[in-house]
Short mmCIF file of C-alpha atoms in Angstrom, two decimals:
data_model
loop_
_atom_site.label_atom_id
_atom_site.label_comp_id
_atom_site.label_asym_id
_atom_site.label_seq_id
_atom_site.Cartn_x
_atom_site.Cartn_y
_atom_site.Cartn_z
CA UNK X 12 175.52 -93.10 222.36
CA UNK X 13 177.38 -94.20 225.46
CA UNK X 14 178.71 -97.66 225.82
CA UNK X 15 176.51 -100.06 227.74
CA UNK X 16 178.12 -101.17 230.98
CA UNK X 17 177.52 -104.48 232.61
CA UNK X 18 178.43 -105.30 236.21
CA UNK X 19 181.46 -107.62 236.25
CA UNK X 20 180.60 -111.11 237.43
CA UNK X 21 182.29 -112.38 240.58
CA UNK X 22 184.76 -115.16 240.01
CA UNK X 23 183.96 -118.65 241.37
CA UNK X 24 186.77 -118.24 243.89
CA UNK X 25 185.30 -114.94 245.15
CA UNK X 26 181.85 -116.54 245.42
CA UNK X 27 183.28 -119.40 247.48
CA UNK X 28 185.01 -116.91 249.78
CA UNK X 29 181.77 -114.99 250.27
CA UNK X 30 179.87 -118.19 251.03
CA UNK X 31 182.49 -119.23 253.57
CA UNK X 32 182.35 -115.81 255.23
CA UNK X 33 178.54 -115.93 255.38
CA UNK X 34 178.67 -119.45 256.84
CA UNK X 35 181.28 -118.35 259.39
CA UNK X 36 179.12 -115.35 260.39
CA UNK X 37 176.04 -117.58 260.78
CA UNK X 38 178.10 -120.08 262.78
CA UNK X 39 179.40 -117.35 265.08
CA UNK X 40 175.88 -115.97 265.60
CA UNK X 41 174.58 -119.48 266.36
CA UNK X 42 177.41 -120.02 268.87
CA UNK X 43 176.66 -116.72 270.63
CA UNK X 44 172.96 -117.65 270.77
CA UNK X 45 173.85 -121.08 272.20
CA UNK X 46 175.95 -119.48 274.93
CA UNK X 47 173.19 -117.02 275.81
CA UNK X 48 170.75 -119.92 276.24
CA UNK X 49 172.89 -121.33 279.06
CA UNK X 50 171.76 -120.21 282.48
CA UNK X 51 175.25 -119.32 283.71
CA UNK X 52 175.97 -116.97 280.81
CA UNK X 53 172.54 -115.30 280.97
CA UNK X 54 172.99 -114.64 284.68
CA UNK X 55 176.51 -113.27 284.20
CA UNK X 56 175.38 -110.91 281.40
CA UNK X 57 172.58 -109.64 283.65
CA UNK X 58 175.02 -109.16 286.53
CA UNK X 59 177.47 -107.35 284.21
CA UNK X 60 174.78 -104.94 282.98
CA UNK X 61 173.78 -104.16 286.57
CA UNK X 62 177.39 -103.57 287.64
CA UNK X 63 177.96 -101.30 284.63
CA UNK X 64 174.85 -99.25 285.48
CA UNK X 65 176.01 -98.82 289.10
CA UNK X 66 179.52 -97.81 288.00
CA UNK X 67 178.26 -95.23 285.49
CA UNK X 68 175.60 -93.84 287.85
CA UNK X 69 178.31 -93.22 290.46
CA UNK X 70 180.85 -91.70 288.06
CA UNK X 71 181.24 -88.37 286.22
CA UNK X 72 179.08 -89.94 283.47
CA UNK X 73 176.03 -89.96 285.76
CA UNK X 74 174.53 -86.87 284.11
CA UNK X 75 174.82 -88.36 280.62
CA UNK X 76 173.31 -91.62 281.92
CA UNK X 77 170.30 -89.78 283.35
CA UNK X 78 169.82 -87.77 280.15
CA UNK X 79 169.94 -90.93 278.06
CA UNK X 80 167.39 -92.62 280.34
CA UNK X 81 165.06 -89.62 280.10
CA UNK X 82 165.37 -89.13 276.31
CA UNK X 83 161.89 -89.65 274.82
CA UNK X 84 160.88 -90.75 271.34
CA UNK X 85 158.00 -92.53 269.61
CA UNK X 86 154.57 -91.58 268.18
CA UNK X 87 152.49 -89.57 270.63
CA UNK X 88 149.28 -90.43 268.76
CA UNK X 89 149.70 -94.10 269.67
CA UNK X 90 150.56 -93.33 273.32
CA UNK X 91 154.09 -94.53 272.57
CA UNK X 92 156.11 -91.36 273.16
CA UNK X 93 158.23 -92.98 275.86
CA UNK X 94 161.60 -92.39 277.46
CA UNK X 95 164.45 -94.80 276.76
CA UNK X 96 164.00 -96.26 280.27
CA UNK X 97 160.26 -96.73 279.63
CA UNK X 98 160.95 -98.45 276.30
CA UNK X 99 163.25 -100.83 278.17
CA UNK X 100 160.62 -101.41 280.87
CA UNK X 101 157.49 -101.65 278.73
CA UNK X 102 158.98 -102.85 275.45
CA UNK X 103 162.14 -104.91 275.88
CA UNK X 104 160.97 -106.57 279.09
CA UNK X 105 157.89 -107.82 277.25
CA UNK X 106 160.17 -110.24 275.37
CA UNK X 107 161.25 -111.66 278.74
CA UNK X 108 157.60 -112.16 279.69
CA UNK X 109 156.86 -113.87 276.36
CA UNK X 110 159.59 -116.38 277.24
CA UNK X 111 158.15 -116.71 280.77
CA UNK X 112 154.69 -117.35 279.27
CA UNK X 113 156.11 -119.99 276.92
CA UNK X 114 157.87 -121.73 279.84
CA UNK X 115 154.67 -121.64 281.92
CA UNK X 116 152.61 -123.06 279.04
CA UNK X 117 155.14 -125.84 278.47
CA UNK X 118 155.20 -126.77 282.16
CA UNK X 119 151.39 -126.75 282.37
CA UNK X 120 150.86 -128.89 279.24
CA UNK X 121 153.83 -131.25 278.98
CA UNK X 122 156.00 -130.48 282.01
CA UNK X 123 156.00 -130.89 285.78
CA UNK X 124 152.92 -128.74 286.37
CA UNK X 125 150.61 -130.97 284.29
CA UNK X 126 150.45 -133.52 287.11
CA UNK X 127 148.69 -131.88 290.06
CA UNK X 128 150.44 -134.03 292.67
CA UNK X 129 153.87 -133.32 291.19
CA UNK X 130 153.01 -129.65 290.78
CA UNK X 131 151.66 -129.28 294.33
CA UNK X 132 155.10 -128.96 295.94
CA UNK X 133 156.45 -126.05 293.83
CA UNK X 134 153.00 -124.41 293.72
CA UNK X 135 152.72 -124.53 297.52
CA UNK X 136 156.28 -123.20 297.81
CA UNK X 137 155.49 -120.39 295.37
CA UNK X 138 152.29 -119.40 297.22
CA UNK X 139 154.13 -119.32 300.54
CA UNK X 140 156.98 -117.47 298.85
CA UNK X 141 154.57 -114.74 297.76
CA UNK X 142 152.38 -114.41 300.87
CA UNK X 143 155.05 -114.40 303.59
CA UNK X 144 157.38 -111.79 301.99
CA UNK X 145 154.42 -109.51 301.23
CA UNK X 146 153.12 -109.83 304.82
CA UNK X 147 156.56 -109.36 306.40
CA UNK X 148 157.29 -106.31 304.24
CA UNK X 149 153.88 -104.81 305.04
CA UNK X 150 154.37 -105.31 308.80
CA UNK X 151 157.86 -103.80 308.82
CA UNK X 152 156.88 -100.82 306.62
CA UNK X 153 153.41 -100.23 308.10
CA UNK X 154 152.87 -96.60 309.03
CA UNK X 155 155.98 -95.30 307.26
CA UNK X 156 155.60 -92.99 304.23
CA UNK X 157 155.11 -95.26 301.23
CA UNK X 158 154.74 -98.29 303.50
CA UNK X 159 151.47 -99.34 301.89
CA UNK X 160 153.05 -99.50 298.43
CA UNK X 161 156.08 -101.70 299.11
CA UNK X 162 154.48 -105.06 299.93
CA UNK X 163 154.42 -106.27 296.30
CA UNK X 164 158.13 -105.65 295.63
CA UNK X 165 159.56 -108.76 297.41
CA UNK X 166 156.93 -111.10 295.93
CA UNK X 167 158.85 -112.05 292.75
CA UNK X 168 161.77 -114.38 292.06
CA UNK X 169 164.10 -113.68 289.14
CA UNK X 170 164.16 -116.88 287.04
CA UNK X 171 167.39 -116.05 285.21
CA UNK X 172 169.34 -115.01 288.29
CA UNK X 173 168.15 -117.87 290.51
CA UNK X 174 168.78 -120.56 287.88
CA UNK X 175 172.22 -119.07 287.16
CA UNK X 176 173.19 -119.42 290.85
CA UNK X 177 171.90 -123.00 290.85
CA UNK X 178 173.70 -123.87 287.59
CA UNK X 179 177.02 -122.46 288.80
CA UNK X 180 176.98 -123.86 292.34
CA UNK X 181 174.89 -127.04 292.19
CA UNK X 182 175.70 -128.91 288.99
CA UNK X 183 176.22 -132.12 291.00
CA UNK X 184 172.91 -131.98 292.87
CA UNK X 185 169.88 -133.95 291.62
CA UNK X 186 168.14 -132.55 288.49
CA UNK X 187 164.83 -132.56 290.37
CA UNK X 188 166.15 -129.59 292.38
CA UNK X 189 166.34 -127.48 289.19
CA UNK X 190 162.86 -128.68 288.16
CA UNK X 191 161.50 -127.60 291.55
CA UNK X 192 163.12 -124.16 291.33
CA UNK X 193 162.06 -123.60 287.70
CA UNK X 194 158.44 -124.60 288.39
CA UNK X 195 158.33 -122.49 291.55
CA UNK X 196 159.82 -119.44 289.79
CA UNK X 197 157.36 -119.74 286.90
CA UNK X 198 154.35 -119.86 289.25
CA UNK X 199 155.94 -117.04 291.25
CA UNK X 200 156.30 -114.88 288.14
CA UNK X 201 152.70 -115.64 287.16
CA UNK X 202 151.61 -114.27 290.54
CA UNK X 203 153.78 -111.18 290.03
CA UNK X 204 152.28 -110.64 286.56
CA UNK X 205 148.75 -110.81 288.01
CA UNK X 206 149.82 -108.27 290.65
CA UNK X 207 151.15 -105.96 287.95
CA UNK X 208 147.93 -106.28 285.97
CA UNK X 209 145.62 -105.74 288.97
CA UNK X 210 147.44 -103.60 291.53
CA UNK X 211 149.32 -101.25 289.22
CA UNK X 212 146.61 -100.35 286.73
CA UNK X 213 145.36 -96.92 287.73
CA UNK X 214 142.83 -96.59 284.91
CA UNK X 215 141.66 -98.81 282.05
CA UNK X 216 140.71 -97.58 278.60
CA UNK X 217 138.07 -100.12 277.58
CA UNK X 218 138.28 -99.78 273.79
CA UNK X 219 142.02 -100.52 273.44
CA UNK X 220 141.66 -103.36 275.96
CA UNK X 221 138.86 -104.94 273.91
CA UNK X 222 140.99 -104.46 270.78
CA UNK X 223 143.91 -106.23 272.48
CA UNK X 224 141.61 -109.10 273.50
CA UNK X 225 140.38 -109.43 269.89
CA UNK X 226 143.94 -109.49 268.56
CA UNK X 227 144.97 -112.13 271.12
CA UNK X 228 141.92 -114.26 270.24
CA UNK X 229 142.95 -114.03 266.57
CA UNK X 230 146.48 -115.09 267.55
CA UNK X 231 145.16 -118.12 269.45
CA UNK X 232 142.80 -119.15 266.63
CA UNK X 233 145.57 -118.96 264.03
CA UNK X 234 147.67 -121.19 266.29
CA UNK X 235 144.86 -123.73 266.58
CA UNK X 236 144.21 -123.68 262.82
CA UNK X 237 147.96 -124.32 262.23
CA UNK X 238 148.40 -121.18 260.13
CA UNK X 239 152.09 -120.64 259.30
CA UNK X 240 153.92 -117.34 258.80
CA UNK X 241 156.11 -115.80 261.49
CA UNK X 242 155.52 -112.27 260.15
CA UNK X 243 151.75 -112.60 260.76
CA UNK X 244 152.28 -113.58 264.40
CA UNK X 245 154.85 -110.82 264.83
CA UNK X 246 152.34 -108.21 263.60
CA UNK X 247 149.62 -109.59 265.89
CA UNK X 248 152.01 -109.63 268.85
CA UNK X 249 153.07 -106.03 268.25
CA UNK X 250 149.44 -104.94 267.85
CA UNK X 251 148.45 -106.70 271.09
CA UNK X 252 151.37 -105.06 272.91
CA UNK X 253 150.51 -101.56 271.63
CA UNK X 254 146.82 -101.93 272.49
CA UNK X 255 147.49 -103.28 275.99
CA UNK X 256 149.89 -100.39 276.56
CA UNK X 257 147.28 -97.89 275.36
CA UNK X 258 144.64 -99.46 277.64
CA UNK X 259 146.57 -98.58 280.80
CA UNK X 260 147.35 -102.20 281.73
CA UNK X 261 151.09 -102.81 281.89
CA UNK X 262 152.25 -103.86 278.43
CA UNK X 263 154.26 -106.87 279.67
CA UNK X 264 150.93 -108.64 280.31
CA UNK X 265 150.58 -108.91 276.51
CA UNK X 266 153.85 -110.84 276.40
CA UNK X 267 152.61 -113.44 278.88
CA UNK X 268 149.34 -113.79 276.95
CA UNK X 269 151.21 -114.41 273.67
CA UNK X 270 153.33 -117.08 275.37
CA UNK X 271 150.30 -118.82 276.86
CA UNK X 272 148.44 -118.82 273.52
CA UNK X 273 151.29 -120.37 271.54
CA UNK X 274 150.84 -124.05 270.69
CA UNK X 275 153.14 -126.26 272.73
CA UNK X 276 152.37 -129.79 271.47
CA UNK X 277 153.86 -130.91 268.12
CA UNK X 278 151.62 -132.29 265.39
CA UNK X 279 152.44 -135.68 263.82
CA UNK X 280 155.40 -135.19 261.51
CA UNK X 281 156.16 -131.73 262.93
CA UNK X 282 159.80 -131.31 263.96
CA UNK X 283 158.99 -129.02 266.89
CA UNK X 284 155.91 -127.07 268.04
CA UNK X 285 155.70 -123.29 267.58
CA UNK X 286 156.29 -122.67 271.31
CA UNK X 287 159.63 -124.49 271.24
CA UNK X 288 160.72 -122.72 268.06
CA UNK X 289 159.68 -119.30 269.40
CA UNK X 290 161.42 -119.87 272.74
CA UNK X 291 164.54 -121.06 270.90
CA UNK X 292 164.63 -117.79 268.96
CA UNK X 293 163.64 -115.41 271.76
CA UNK X 294 165.64 -116.82 274.68
CA UNK X 295 169.04 -115.49 273.49
CA UNK X 296 167.51 -112.09 272.67
CA UNK X 297 165.85 -111.93 276.07
CA UNK X 298 168.94 -113.06 278.01
CA UNK X 299 171.51 -111.17 275.95
CA UNK X 300 169.74 -107.91 275.10
CA UNK X 301 166.31 -107.25 276.63
CA UNK X 302 166.77 -108.14 280.31
CA UNK X 303 170.33 -106.70 280.56
CA UNK X 304 169.21 -103.41 278.98
CA UNK X 305 166.26 -103.20 281.37
CA UNK X 306 168.62 -103.86 284.29
CA UNK X 307 171.05 -101.26 282.94
CA UNK X 308 168.42 -98.53 282.97
CA UNK X 309 166.68 -99.70 286.18
CA UNK X 310 169.69 -100.36 288.43
CA UNK X 311 171.55 -97.06 288.01
CA UNK X 312 171.22 -95.70 291.55
CA UNK X 313 173.65 -93.76 293.72
CA UNK X 314 175.65 -95.99 296.04
CA UNK X 315 177.55 -94.48 298.98
CA UNK X 316 177.71 -94.84 302.74
CA UNK X 317 174.69 -92.62 303.21
CA UNK X 318 172.61 -94.51 300.63
CA UNK X 319 173.48 -97.88 302.19
CA UNK X 320 172.67 -96.58 305.67
CA UNK X 321 169.34 -95.26 304.40
CA UNK X 322 168.31 -98.76 303.27
CA UNK X 323 168.50 -99.96 306.88
CA UNK X 324 167.02 -96.84 308.48
CA UNK X 325 164.08 -96.49 306.08
CA UNK X 326 161.44 -99.01 307.13
CA UNK X 327 160.08 -99.33 303.58
CA UNK X 328 163.39 -100.41 302.05
CA UNK X 329 164.18 -102.51 305.13
CA UNK X 330 160.85 -104.29 304.69
CA UNK X 331 161.73 -105.08 301.07
CA UNK X 332 165.17 -106.36 302.11
CA UNK X 333 163.78 -108.60 304.87
CA UNK X 334 160.91 -109.72 302.66
CA UNK X 335 163.30 -111.04 300.03
CA UNK X 336 166.04 -112.50 302.25
CA UNK X 337 163.95 -113.80 305.17
CA UNK X 338 160.36 -113.86 303.91
CA UNK X 339 161.13 -115.77 300.73
CA UNK X 340 163.09 -118.44 302.60
CA UNK X 341 160.46 -118.91 305.30
CA UNK X 342 157.56 -118.74 302.84
CA UNK X 343 158.91 -121.21 300.26
CA UNK X 344 160.11 -123.71 302.85
CA UNK X 345 156.95 -123.31 304.95
CA UNK X 346 154.62 -123.68 301.97
CA UNK X 347 156.43 -126.83 300.83
CA UNK X 348 156.41 -128.27 304.38
CA UNK X 349 152.67 -127.68 304.76
CA UNK X 350 152.00 -129.38 301.42
CA UNK X 351 154.04 -132.43 302.46
CA UNK X 352 152.57 -132.61 305.98
CA UNK X 353 149.02 -132.43 304.64
CA UNK X 354 149.88 -135.07 301.99
CA UNK X 355 149.01 -132.74 299.15
CA UNK X 356 152.53 -133.30 297.83
CA UNK X 357 155.49 -135.56 298.37
CA UNK X 358 159.16 -134.63 298.62
CA UNK X 359 161.05 -136.14 295.63
CA UNK X 360 163.11 -139.15 296.70
CA UNK X 361 166.38 -137.62 295.46
CA UNK X 362 165.94 -134.46 297.57
CA UNK X 363 166.03 -133.65 301.26
CA UNK X 364 164.95 -130.63 303.26
CA UNK X 365 168.46 -129.15 303.29
CA UNK X 366 168.38 -129.08 299.47
CA UNK X 367 165.03 -127.29 299.57
CA UNK X 368 166.31 -124.86 302.21
CA UNK X 369 169.16 -123.81 299.89
CA UNK X 370 166.73 -123.34 297.02
CA UNK X 371 164.36 -121.37 299.26
CA UNK X 372 167.22 -118.98 300.03
CA UNK X 373 168.02 -118.48 296.33
CA UNK X 374 164.42 -117.43 295.62
CA UNK X 375 165.29 -114.21 297.48
CA UNK X 376 166.96 -113.04 294.25
CA UNK X 377 164.11 -110.76 293.24
CA UNK X 378 166.05 -108.65 290.77
CA UNK X 379 164.33 -108.11 287.38
CA UNK X 380 160.64 -108.36 288.33
CA UNK X 381 161.18 -106.80 291.76
CA UNK X 382 162.94 -103.83 290.12
CA UNK X 383 160.01 -103.55 287.71
CA UNK X 384 157.46 -103.54 290.55
CA UNK X 385 159.58 -100.98 292.45
CA UNK X 386 159.42 -98.66 289.43
CA UNK X 387 155.66 -99.15 289.17
CA UNK X 388 154.98 -98.74 292.90
CA UNK X 389 157.11 -95.64 293.56
CA UNK X 390 157.61 -92.41 291.66
CA UNK X 391 161.20 -91.58 290.62
CA UNK X 392 163.08 -90.13 293.57
CA UNK X 393 164.90 -91.03 296.77
CA UNK X 394 162.26 -93.51 297.95
CA UNK X 395 162.39 -95.47 294.69
CA UNK X 396 166.19 -95.46 294.76
CA UNK X 397 166.23 -96.82 298.32
CA UNK X 398 163.77 -99.58 297.42
CA UNK X 399 165.81 -100.49 294.33
CA UNK X 400 168.94 -100.51 296.46
CA UNK X 401 167.20 -102.90 298.87
CA UNK X 402 166.28 -105.22 295.96
CA UNK X 403 169.86 -105.26 294.67
CA UNK X 404 171.36 -105.78 298.13
CA UNK X 405 168.85 -108.50 299.00
CA UNK X 406 169.53 -110.30 295.71
CA UNK X 407 173.27 -110.16 296.41
CA UNK X 408 172.85 -111.48 299.98
CA UNK X 409 170.45 -114.24 298.88
CA UNK X 410 172.70 -115.37 296.03
CA UNK X 411 175.83 -115.50 298.22
CA UNK X 412 174.05 -117.36 301.04
CA UNK X 413 172.46 -119.79 298.60
CA UNK X 414 175.78 -120.38 296.83
CA UNK X 415 177.42 -121.27 300.14
CA UNK X 416 174.55 -123.59 301.13
CA UNK X 417 174.46 -125.30 297.71
CA UNK X 418 178.23 -125.87 297.71
CA UNK X 419 177.92 -127.36 301.19
CA UNK X 420 175.22 -129.74 299.95
CA UNK X 421 177.46 -130.78 297.04
CA UNK X 422 180.31 -131.57 299.49
CA UNK X 423 177.99 -133.44 301.86
CA UNK X 424 176.60 -135.59 299.03
CA UNK X 425 180.11 -136.23 297.70
CA UNK X 426 181.11 -137.65 301.10
#
């Protein structure tokens, strides 16, 4: 008979070392997550992913980049045999929209949007900031090939990018300016989500859509009945996402629905409500992984003198550029001014119209959602690349102009 062997027990010293290493790893992960929750870092990571995509797409690695983007995997039977770029668009970006839904729910229930008079100013700015860019883009592109498809692209404002510009350049301006921009961007993104759901759904498969609705109702009921168990909600969220995707409606809509159905008010004795806990966990993943990866696969376009010239000679891409840089500024400022003049809203005492003008300019950073709409509105090809180039260029122009205006406001207030 062979000798029985027992696994040697770790010494107390070795156990302490392992515990310290595990604690150090958890501390490092928590520190990374904390950094990714800051608006400056999230914006810089997004900018870095975009720059990397542009560098690779204009280098000898461009072929490998395109092959990676086009590589498909996933179960065909569940309508989930998607390319890597589609997984980033339909899958990873859904996490971003869950966070957007959580932020919208919080603002509607316990934030600035719960008071209609306080909410009127950013809502009016958001409505103007959607209508004017869409109209301006439509008028510029009207009659050109693809001109009827471009109007929705300049409608959206990128929350992460816009707040990053504000956080970097306007730390000394009143906090109400950030509240105004955040509320406006959330309403703006809600409008963009509705556009995605309505305008870019070619066909609807009724059975999967009804299944998704049933799953989302179950999610909401479990929230109201205070049922615990993160794994249960994760399974329901994944099921809702898969069913919405199979229905033909863009899958990111499921993310917004999950965010809106998550309970945002804490119960007596509860440390924090589920919405706060979920946002706390998802925000670093969204800012550090999901949105940068989407930008990496969406922003890889060819940049040269000819491509830049084409943005200004093609009326469709020019309409997108003007819609974001000019239309957003005029629409947001005009919508807010109409609300104040008609006494639907009041300008916060700490702010003036120059502050709002700078913020109106920064809303021209369309970026993530505008790139998404560009991919939905145009088939892959030169036209889509020109429109994407217009979105990137407009976001760069808007961010630089807004940064200069915000720094000027900081200096004026300091004097």
